[in-house]
Amino acid sequence: MQTSTQWQALAAWASLGEIKEAEPFGSGHINDTYRVKTEKKQYILQRINTNTFRDVDGLMENILRVTEFLREKTRAAGGDVDREAMQVIRCDDGGLYVRLDDGSCWRMLSYIEDNVCLQKARNEQDLYECAAAFGRFQRLLSDFPAEQLSETIPQFHDTVKRYGDFERAVAEDKLGRAAAVQEEIDFLRARKADCAVMVDLQKQGQLPLRVTHNDTKLNNVLLDAQTMKGLCVIDLDTVMPGLAANDFGDTVRFGANDCREDEEDQSKVHFLPELYKVCAQGFLEQAGQSLTEREILTLPWGAKLMTLECGMRFLTDYLEGDHYFKISREHHNLDRARTQFTLVRQMEQCWEQLEEISRTYLAR
Ligand code: GN1
Ligand code: MG
């Protein structure tokens, strides 16, 4: 007799047939993910983190709309609909998710067969595929009615707001951790003005709002196990109106280096401009035609600010007592923050080179 909550949730999808297995799966920092096996098929079951995502109805409507739109485009282009786009599997009662008596919310998604999900690019080709997958995502959704999307996390990539959250956490210093991270606090304070660069350009109407993914890490792209080509973009929780440069930037943050996101030894952290170039190539080959000149010129800012913002979020969470990102060791969020700041410092050192890469794409 199985009693864990995932098994209780599965009762809402009884029509899928007898479930053989429902094991923890993946490495997300926010939701809990399980791979479910029936006799014939596999599925992805997720407990939605309702502290992070307050409006579960809005969230699931977004994902349904976007996946249906992508499936239709894939169908029209003669692609493999079941492998190139996810599908929401409705509960037996037709709902998009189930809420259990304990308040937990669960959803079911199709499982893409024969995929590989990498935590780290093994070579330039893997990174290229990741950037191209998000560039393609950007292009395919360029005619999606963005006003129909809910903002699943308000001001998600509003770096100015994130800076305010950080300063509040320092002032409150709930766990008495601030004194020991003064160097990191100073690092962020010295870059306060930078936090406003992209937000201001958007407010002034110089950067358009697009449908963006907002969490464009390598491990949110599934690759085909045979060809190792980008197959499908996953983790659509934060698909919202946003800035194209931020989608490019988060791919760079996670991928254009030789280290894990949570590396403890900062001497092992290196931002690699040659990999930045690979990201630009993959992203712009797919999305370039649909972007404005200004969007292309500000790609380096997307890279720097997504990395700075992510580090700032990790540090804020560390100061607040690690309530947002899942951790598996005491100073985990601090290690993550430090890694991001080391990367930012190195991006600043080769800034000219990054700007030059954007200019070469304008000249084409
Ligand atoms: C979270 O759940 P996961 O690992 O895909 C976070 C992203 C961060 C990322 C850092 C909703 O994504 O914003 O960039 O961790 N997602 C949310 O690895 O906050
Ligand atoms: Mg994810």
Tab-separated table of C-alpha atoms and ligand atoms in Angstrom:
chain	number	residue	atom	x	y	z
A	1	MET	CA	0.000	0.000	0.000
A	2	GLN	CA	1.537	3.288	-1.129
A	3	THR	CA	0.799	6.232	1.143
A	4	SER	CA	3.074	9.086	-0.033
A	5	THR	CA	1.249	12.166	-1.258
A	6	GLN	CA	2.212	11.613	-4.883
A	7	TRP	CA	0.207	8.386	-4.781
A	8	GLN	CA	-2.816	10.185	-3.364
A	9	ALA	CA	-2.570	12.739	-6.157
A	10	LEU	CA	-2.422	10.003	-8.769
A	11	ALA	CA	-5.986	9.002	-7.932
A	12	ALA	CA	-7.076	12.043	-9.975
A	13	TRP	CA	-5.696	10.356	-13.113
A	14	ALA	CA	-7.033	6.840	-12.530
A	15	SER	CA	-7.991	6.531	-16.206
A	16	LEU	CA	-4.300	6.375	-17.170
A	17	GLY	CA	-4.286	2.794	-15.882
A	18	GLU	CA	-2.357	1.033	-13.171
A	19	ILE	CA	0.669	3.029	-11.999
A	20	LYS	CA	3.781	0.900	-11.585
A	21	GLU	CA	6.163	3.551	-10.308
A	22	ALA	CA	6.203	7.216	-9.198
A	23	GLU	CA	9.766	8.149	-8.286
A	24	PRO	CA	11.360	11.567	-7.626
A	25	PHE	CA	12.852	12.932	-10.821
A	26	GLY	CA	14.936	15.891	-12.039
A	27	SER	CA	16.728	18.676	-10.221
A	28	GLY	CA	14.432	21.712	-10.059
A	29	HIS	CA	14.847	24.173	-7.194
A	30	ILE	CA	11.133	24.969	-6.838
A	31	ASN	CA	8.591	22.235	-7.667
A	32	ASP	CA	8.722	18.523	-6.715
A	33	THR	CA	8.860	16.300	-9.766
A	34	TYR	CA	8.082	12.579	-10.155
A	35	ARG	CA	8.326	10.255	-13.113
A	36	VAL	CA	5.245	8.072	-13.309
A	37	LYS	CA	5.205	4.769	-15.147
A	38	THR	CA	2.195	2.821	-16.302
A	39	GLU	CA	2.351	-0.428	-18.260
A	40	LYS	CA	2.434	1.473	-21.546
A	41	LYS	CA	3.584	5.023	-20.963
A	42	GLN	CA	5.540	7.434	-18.790
A	43	TYR	CA	4.376	10.795	-17.463
A	44	ILE	CA	5.671	13.679	-15.370
A	45	LEU	CA	3.797	14.426	-12.159
A	46	GLN	CA	4.610	17.641	-10.315
A	47	ARG	CA	3.630	19.158	-7.039
A	48	ILE	CA	3.373	22.866	-7.787
A	49	ASN	CA	5.097	25.052	-5.231
A	50	THR	CA	2.189	27.230	-4.155
A	51	ASN	CA	4.367	29.525	-2.053
A	52	THR	CA	6.117	30.521	-5.259
A	53	PHE	CA	3.097	30.296	-7.563
A	54	ARG	CA	0.110	31.816	-5.782
A	55	ASP	CA	-2.311	31.731	-8.717
A	56	VAL	CA	-2.302	28.080	-9.755
A	57	ASP	CA	-5.304	28.536	-12.084
A	58	GLY	CA	-3.552	31.360	-13.939
A	59	LEU	CA	-0.336	29.357	-14.079
A	60	MET	CA	-2.000	26.256	-15.532
A	61	GLU	CA	-4.025	28.291	-18.037
A	62	ASN	CA	-0.756	29.854	-19.274
A	63	ILE	CA	0.884	26.480	-19.693
A	64	LEU	CA	-2.140	25.017	-21.463
A	65	ARG	CA	-2.324	27.949	-23.896
A	66	VAL	CA	1.391	27.980	-24.650
A	67	THR	CA	1.742	24.202	-25.079
A	68	GLU	CA	-1.354	24.020	-27.318
A	69	PHE	CA	-0.007	26.911	-29.403
A	70	LEU	CA	3.408	25.253	-29.755
A	71	ARG	CA	1.815	21.902	-30.624
A	72	GLU	CA	-0.238	23.555	-33.350
A	73	LYS	CA	2.836	25.255	-34.820
A	74	THR	CA	4.795	22.016	-34.688
A	75	ARG	CA	1.945	20.175	-36.411
A	76	ALA	CA	1.722	22.825	-39.133
A	77	ALA	CA	5.467	22.569	-39.732
A	78	GLY	CA	5.238	18.778	-40.058
A	79	GLY	CA	7.173	18.173	-36.814
A	80	ASP	CA	6.756	15.421	-34.232
A	81	VAL	CA	4.051	16.928	-32.019
A	82	ASP	CA	4.502	14.543	-29.110
A	83	ARG	CA	8.244	15.008	-28.868
A	84	GLU	CA	8.685	18.677	-29.741
A	85	ALA	CA	6.087	20.093	-27.358
A	86	MET	CA	4.792	19.105	-23.944
A	87	GLN	CA	1.162	18.401	-23.284
A	88	VAL	CA	-0.907	19.004	-20.181
A	89	ILE	CA	-2.669	15.771	-19.174
A	90	ARG	CA	-6.029	16.735	-17.719
A	91	CYS	CA	-7.363	15.020	-14.606
A	92	ASP	CA	-10.211	12.555	-15.092
A	93	ASP	CA	-12.654	15.330	-14.131
A	94	GLY	CA	-11.266	17.603	-16.866
A	95	GLY	CA	-9.343	19.887	-14.511
A	96	LEU	CA	-5.817	21.100	-15.271
A	97	TYR	CA	-4.577	20.099	-11.823
A	98	VAL	CA	-5.821	18.551	-8.586
A	99	ARG	CA	-5.823	20.148	-5.131
A	100	LEU	CA	-5.599	17.611	-2.299
A	101	ASP	CA	-7.061	17.999	1.179
A	102	ASP	CA	-3.659	19.056	2.533
A	103	GLY	CA	-3.730	21.989	0.075
A	104	SER	CA	-1.028	20.623	-2.229
A	105	CYS	CA	-1.578	21.117	-5.974
A	106	TRP	CA	-0.532	18.519	-8.544
A	107	ARG	CA	-0.384	18.439	-12.332
A	108	MET	CA	0.459	15.843	-14.944
A	109	LEU	CA	2.475	16.461	-18.095
A	110	SER	CA	3.401	14.227	-20.986
A	111	TYR	CA	6.830	12.603	-20.820
A	112	ILE	CA	9.007	13.097	-23.867
A	113	GLU	CA	10.498	9.721	-24.771
A	114	ASP	CA	14.205	9.222	-25.524
A	115	ASN	CA	15.346	12.553	-24.158
A	116	VAL	CA	18.498	13.647	-22.401
A	117	CYS	CA	18.455	16.491	-19.876
A	118	LEU	CA	21.949	17.774	-19.082
A	119	GLN	CA	22.993	19.678	-15.972
A	120	LYS	CA	26.115	20.942	-17.672
A	121	ALA	CA	27.053	21.299	-21.337
A	122	ARG	CA	29.673	18.700	-22.248
A	123	ASN	CA	30.794	20.657	-25.266
A	124	GLU	CA	29.982	23.716	-27.383
A	125	GLN	CA	27.383	21.799	-29.363
A	126	ASP	CA	25.239	21.121	-26.257
A	127	LEU	CA	25.235	24.803	-25.385
A	128	TYR	CA	24.488	25.779	-28.960
A	129	GLU	CA	21.467	23.462	-28.925
A	130	CYS	CA	20.227	25.006	-25.694
A	131	ALA	CA	20.519	28.593	-26.942
A	132	ALA	CA	18.941	27.637	-30.269
A	133	ALA	CA	16.023	25.920	-28.503
A	134	PHE	CA	15.231	29.100	-26.567
A	135	GLY	CA	15.751	31.238	-29.686
A	136	ARG	CA	13.278	29.010	-31.491
A	137	PHE	CA	10.860	29.246	-28.559
A	138	GLN	CA	11.100	33.028	-28.807
A	139	ARG	CA	10.445	32.979	-32.557
A	140	LEU	CA	7.558	30.492	-32.438
A	141	LEU	CA	5.793	32.574	-29.804
A	142	SER	CA	6.423	35.913	-31.531
A	143	ASP	CA	2.782	35.974	-32.720
A	144	PHE	CA	1.268	34.590	-29.512
A	145	PRO	CA	-1.216	37.020	-27.916
A	146	ALA	CA	0.951	37.972	-24.927
A	147	GLU	CA	-1.867	39.889	-23.219
A	148	GLN	CA	-3.605	36.536	-22.605
A	149	LEU	CA	-0.825	35.395	-20.270
A	150	SER	CA	-1.021	35.875	-16.511
A	151	GLU	CA	2.060	37.172	-14.735
A	152	THR	CA	2.722	33.995	-12.721
A	153	ILE	CA	5.310	35.723	-10.520
A	154	PRO	CA	4.801	39.489	-10.641
A	155	GLN	CA	7.976	41.495	-11.412
A	156	PHE	CA	9.932	38.276	-11.820
A	157	HIS	CA	12.880	39.816	-13.673
A	158	ASP	CA	12.443	43.359	-12.404
A	159	THR	CA	16.029	43.691	-11.245
A	160	VAL	CA	15.325	47.000	-9.482
A	161	LYS	CA	12.604	45.358	-7.387
A	162	ARG	CA	14.953	42.432	-6.705
A	163	TYR	CA	17.578	44.904	-5.482
A	164	GLY	CA	14.991	46.384	-3.087
A	165	ASP	CA	14.215	42.885	-1.762
A	166	PHE	CA	17.931	42.332	-1.190
A	167	GLU	CA	18.380	45.588	0.761
A	168	ARG	CA	15.357	44.711	2.886
A	169	ALA	CA	16.835	41.314	3.704
A	170	VAL	CA	20.125	42.977	4.720
A	171	ALA	CA	18.302	45.478	6.941
A	172	GLU	CA	16.229	42.749	8.619
A	173	ASP	CA	19.144	40.318	8.855
A	174	LYS	CA	16.864	37.684	10.386
A	175	LEU	CA	19.546	35.072	10.913
A	176	GLY	CA	22.438	37.371	11.766
A	177	ARG	CA	24.245	36.276	8.606
A	178	ALA	CA	24.866	39.726	7.076
A	179	ALA	CA	28.135	40.568	8.844
A	180	ALA	CA	29.828	37.492	7.427
A	181	VAL	CA	28.836	38.368	3.843
A	182	GLN	CA	29.758	42.058	3.819
A	183	GLU	CA	31.963	41.561	0.778
A	184	GLU	CA	29.029	40.179	-1.228
A	185	ILE	CA	26.759	42.963	0.025
A	186	ASP	CA	29.305	45.575	-1.084
A	187	PHE	CA	29.629	43.870	-4.445
A	188	LEU	CA	25.899	44.321	-5.070
A	189	ARG	CA	25.748	47.865	-3.712
A	190	ALA	CA	28.469	48.898	-6.153
A	191	ARG	CA	26.185	47.695	-8.974
A	192	LYS	CA	22.898	49.210	-7.823
A	193	ALA	CA	22.691	51.555	-10.827
A	194	ASP	CA	23.274	48.661	-13.241
A	195	CYS	CA	20.122	46.981	-11.948
A	196	ALA	CA	18.010	49.693	-13.612
A	197	VAL	CA	19.539	49.596	-17.108
A	198	MET	CA	17.157	47.140	-18.797
A	199	VAL	CA	14.088	48.017	-16.731
A	200	ASP	CA	14.526	51.693	-17.691
A	201	LEU	CA	14.966	50.932	-21.392
A	202	GLN	CA	11.766	48.916	-21.310
A	203	LYS	CA	9.867	51.646	-19.479
A	204	GLN	CA	11.093	54.223	-22.009
A	205	GLY	CA	9.666	52.062	-24.788
A	206	GLN	CA	13.080	51.226	-26.221
A	207	LEU	CA	12.771	47.485	-25.581
A	208	PRO	CA	9.555	45.619	-26.456
A	209	LEU	CA	7.818	43.116	-24.208
A	210	ARG	CA	7.900	39.620	-25.718
A	211	VAL	CA	6.591	36.241	-24.645
A	212	THR	CA	9.605	34.934	-22.755
A	213	HIS	CA	10.452	31.766	-20.856
A	214	ASN	CA	12.383	33.447	-18.037
A	215	ASP	CA	14.275	30.374	-16.833
A	216	THR	CA	16.375	29.436	-19.851
A	217	LYS	CA	18.849	27.039	-18.271
A	218	LEU	CA	20.310	24.079	-20.106
A	219	ASN	CA	18.374	21.720	-17.831
A	220	ASN	CA	15.123	23.222	-19.060
A	221	VAL	CA	15.784	21.920	-22.583
A	222	LEU	CA	15.360	18.277	-23.515
A	223	LEU	CA	17.754	16.959	-26.134
A	224	ASP	CA	17.052	14.018	-28.424
A	225	ALA	CA	18.963	11.034	-27.017
A	226	GLN	CA	20.041	9.886	-30.472
A	227	THR	CA	20.964	13.133	-32.206
A	228	MET	CA	21.610	15.308	-29.120
A	229	LYS	CA	19.734	18.076	-30.900
A	230	GLY	CA	17.388	20.396	-28.988
A	231	LEU	CA	13.963	18.815	-28.893
A	232	CYS	CA	11.667	20.579	-26.473
A	233	VAL	CA	11.705	23.434	-23.977
A	234	ILE	CA	10.267	22.497	-20.567
A	235	ASP	CA	9.492	24.229	-17.242
A	236	LEU	CA	6.958	26.723	-18.559
A	237	ASP	CA	5.940	28.073	-15.135
A	238	THR	CA	7.535	31.444	-15.716
A	239	VAL	CA	6.442	31.999	-19.311
A	240	MET	CA	5.267	35.605	-19.189
A	241	PRO	CA	5.724	38.871	-21.012
A	242	GLY	CA	9.400	39.837	-20.614
A	243	LEU	CA	12.601	40.908	-22.356
A	244	ALA	CA	14.243	38.765	-25.032
A	245	ALA	CA	17.725	39.701	-23.741
A	246	ASN	CA	16.852	38.177	-20.388
A	247	ASP	CA	16.064	34.825	-21.995
A	248	PHE	CA	19.396	34.971	-23.791
A	249	GLY	CA	21.077	36.139	-20.581
A	250	ASP	CA	19.973	33.282	-18.376
A	251	THR	CA	21.302	30.758	-20.898
A	252	VAL	CA	24.656	32.551	-20.726
A	253	ARG	CA	24.590	32.685	-16.922
A	254	PHE	CA	24.149	28.955	-16.622
A	255	GLY	CA	26.072	27.806	-19.657
A	256	ALA	CA	28.956	30.086	-20.630
A	257	ASN	CA	31.296	28.853	-17.910
A	258	ASP	CA	33.128	25.762	-16.729
A	259	CYS	CA	31.530	25.345	-13.311
A	260	ARG	CA	28.422	24.176	-11.524
A	261	GLU	CA	25.945	26.831	-10.399
A	262	ASP	CA	26.793	26.018	-6.771
A	263	GLU	CA	30.579	25.607	-7.020
A	264	GLU	CA	32.176	26.146	-3.610
A	265	ASP	CA	35.696	26.865	-4.827
A	266	GLN	CA	35.659	30.228	-6.613
A	267	SER	CA	39.042	29.544	-8.235
A	268	LYS	CA	37.198	26.974	-10.347
A	269	VAL	CA	34.709	29.501	-11.709
A	270	HIS	CA	35.424	30.901	-15.158
A	271	PHE	CA	33.176	32.841	-17.493
A	272	LEU	CA	34.095	31.769	-21.028
A	273	PRO	CA	33.545	34.424	-23.726
A	274	GLU	CA	33.955	31.809	-26.471
A	275	LEU	CA	30.921	30.045	-25.017
A	276	TYR	CA	29.054	33.350	-24.823
A	277	LYS	CA	29.631	33.551	-28.565
A	278	VAL	CA	28.138	30.078	-29.026
A	279	CYS	CA	25.035	31.198	-27.077
A	280	ALA	CA	24.695	34.291	-29.271
A	281	GLN	CA	25.024	32.194	-32.393
A	282	GLY	CA	22.386	29.648	-31.329
A	283	PHE	CA	19.930	32.233	-30.007
A	284	LEU	CA	20.248	34.728	-32.848
A	285	GLU	CA	20.215	32.188	-35.677
A	286	GLN	CA	16.744	31.234	-34.481
A	287	ALA	CA	15.338	34.473	-33.084
A	288	GLY	CA	17.524	37.146	-34.687
A	289	GLN	CA	15.088	38.099	-37.458
A	290	SER	CA	12.319	38.791	-34.980
A	291	LEU	CA	14.433	41.045	-32.727
A	292	THR	CA	15.114	44.771	-32.976
A	293	GLU	CA	18.597	46.257	-33.283
A	294	ARG	CA	18.381	47.558	-29.741
A	295	GLU	CA	17.445	44.131	-28.422
A	296	ILE	CA	20.493	42.610	-30.103
A	297	LEU	CA	22.807	45.371	-28.858
A	298	THR	CA	21.653	44.915	-25.268
A	299	LEU	CA	22.242	41.143	-25.148
A	300	PRO	CA	25.389	41.604	-22.994
A	301	TRP	CA	23.249	43.451	-20.451
A	302	GLY	CA	20.827	40.543	-20.405
A	303	ALA	CA	23.721	38.205	-19.612
A	304	LYS	CA	25.205	40.387	-16.903
A	305	LEU	CA	21.929	41.319	-15.228
A	306	MET	CA	20.437	37.819	-15.223
A	307	THR	CA	23.616	36.599	-13.536
A	308	LEU	CA	23.717	39.503	-11.095
A	309	GLU	CA	20.004	39.161	-10.329
A	310	CYS	CA	20.189	35.421	-9.799
A	311	GLY	CA	23.150	35.862	-7.431
A	312	MET	CA	21.225	38.589	-5.636
A	313	ARG	CA	18.205	36.277	-5.257
A	314	PHE	CA	20.409	33.484	-3.863
A	315	LEU	CA	22.042	35.908	-1.407
A	316	THR	CA	18.666	37.364	-0.393
A	317	ASP	CA	17.358	33.864	0.265
A	318	TYR	CA	20.477	33.062	2.291
A	319	LEU	CA	19.907	36.164	4.431
A	320	GLU	CA	16.211	35.341	4.845
A	321	GLY	CA	16.858	31.760	5.948
A	322	ASP	CA	16.717	29.722	2.710
A	323	HIS	CA	12.952	29.661	2.326
A	324	TYR	CA	12.798	29.947	-1.483
A	325	PHE	CA	15.441	27.817	-3.208
A	326	LYS	CA	15.806	24.208	-2.124
A	327	ILE	CA	19.159	23.638	-0.432
A	328	SER	CA	21.091	20.502	0.395
A	329	ARG	CA	23.830	21.994	2.594
A	330	GLU	CA	24.084	24.844	5.073
A	331	HIS	CA	25.691	27.571	2.945
A	332	HIS	CA	24.338	26.314	-0.351
A	333	ASN	CA	22.667	29.578	-1.363
A	334	LEU	CA	25.755	31.556	-0.412
A	335	ASP	CA	27.925	29.343	-2.620
A	336	ARG	CA	25.446	29.819	-5.451
A	337	ALA	CA	25.492	33.589	-4.962
A	338	ARG	CA	29.291	33.778	-4.906
A	339	THR	CA	29.542	31.795	-8.124
A	340	GLN	CA	27.186	34.215	-9.868
A	341	PHE	CA	29.163	37.230	-8.629
A	342	THR	CA	32.460	35.757	-9.819
A	343	LEU	CA	30.893	35.294	-13.244
A	344	VAL	CA	29.597	38.882	-13.289
A	345	ARG	CA	33.052	40.221	-12.421
A	346	GLN	CA	34.555	38.287	-15.305
A	347	MET	CA	31.870	39.406	-17.749
A	348	GLU	CA	32.708	42.990	-16.847
A	349	GLN	CA	36.350	42.327	-17.650
A	350	CYS	CA	35.562	41.340	-21.235
A	351	TRP	CA	32.583	43.638	-21.800
A	352	GLU	CA	33.950	45.151	-25.048
A	353	GLN	CA	34.292	41.706	-26.537
A	354	LEU	CA	30.664	40.851	-25.675
A	355	GLU	CA	29.406	44.067	-27.264
A	356	GLU	CA	31.437	43.362	-30.367
A	357	ILE	CA	29.701	39.992	-30.792
A	358	SER	CA	26.305	41.747	-30.921
A	359	ARG	CA	27.609	44.202	-33.499
A	360	THR	CA	28.776	41.419	-35.819
A	361	TYR	CA	25.166	40.152	-35.971
A	362	LEU	CA	23.869	43.610	-36.887
A	363	ALA	CA	26.264	43.821	-39.764
A	364	ARG	CA	24.722	40.731	-41.411
B	1	GN1	C1	14.735	28.187	-10.224
B	1	GN1	O1	13.119	25.471	-10.545
B	1	GN1	P1	14.304	25.793	-11.374
B	1	GN1	O2	15.549	25.201	-10.822
B	1	GN1	O3	14.090	25.481	-12.840
B	1	GN1	C2	14.144	29.589	-10.379
B	1	GN1	C3	14.867	30.376	-11.455
B	1	GN1	C4	16.352	30.445	-11.115
B	1	GN1	C5	16.881	29.028	-10.979
B	1	GN1	C6	18.327	29.032	-10.553
B	1	GN1	C7	10.406	30.003	-10.384
B	1	GN1	O4	14.474	27.420	-11.371
B	1	GN1	O5	14.354	31.686	-11.520
B	1	GN1	O6	17.075	31.127	-12.126
B	1	GN1	O7	16.134	28.279	-9.992
B	1	GN1	N1	12.735	29.493	-10.689
B	1	GN1	C8	11.824	30.236	-10.026
B	1	GN1	O8	18.897	27.804	-10.874
B	1	GN1	O9	12.121	31.062	-9.169
B	2	MG	MG	13.667	23.783	-14.189
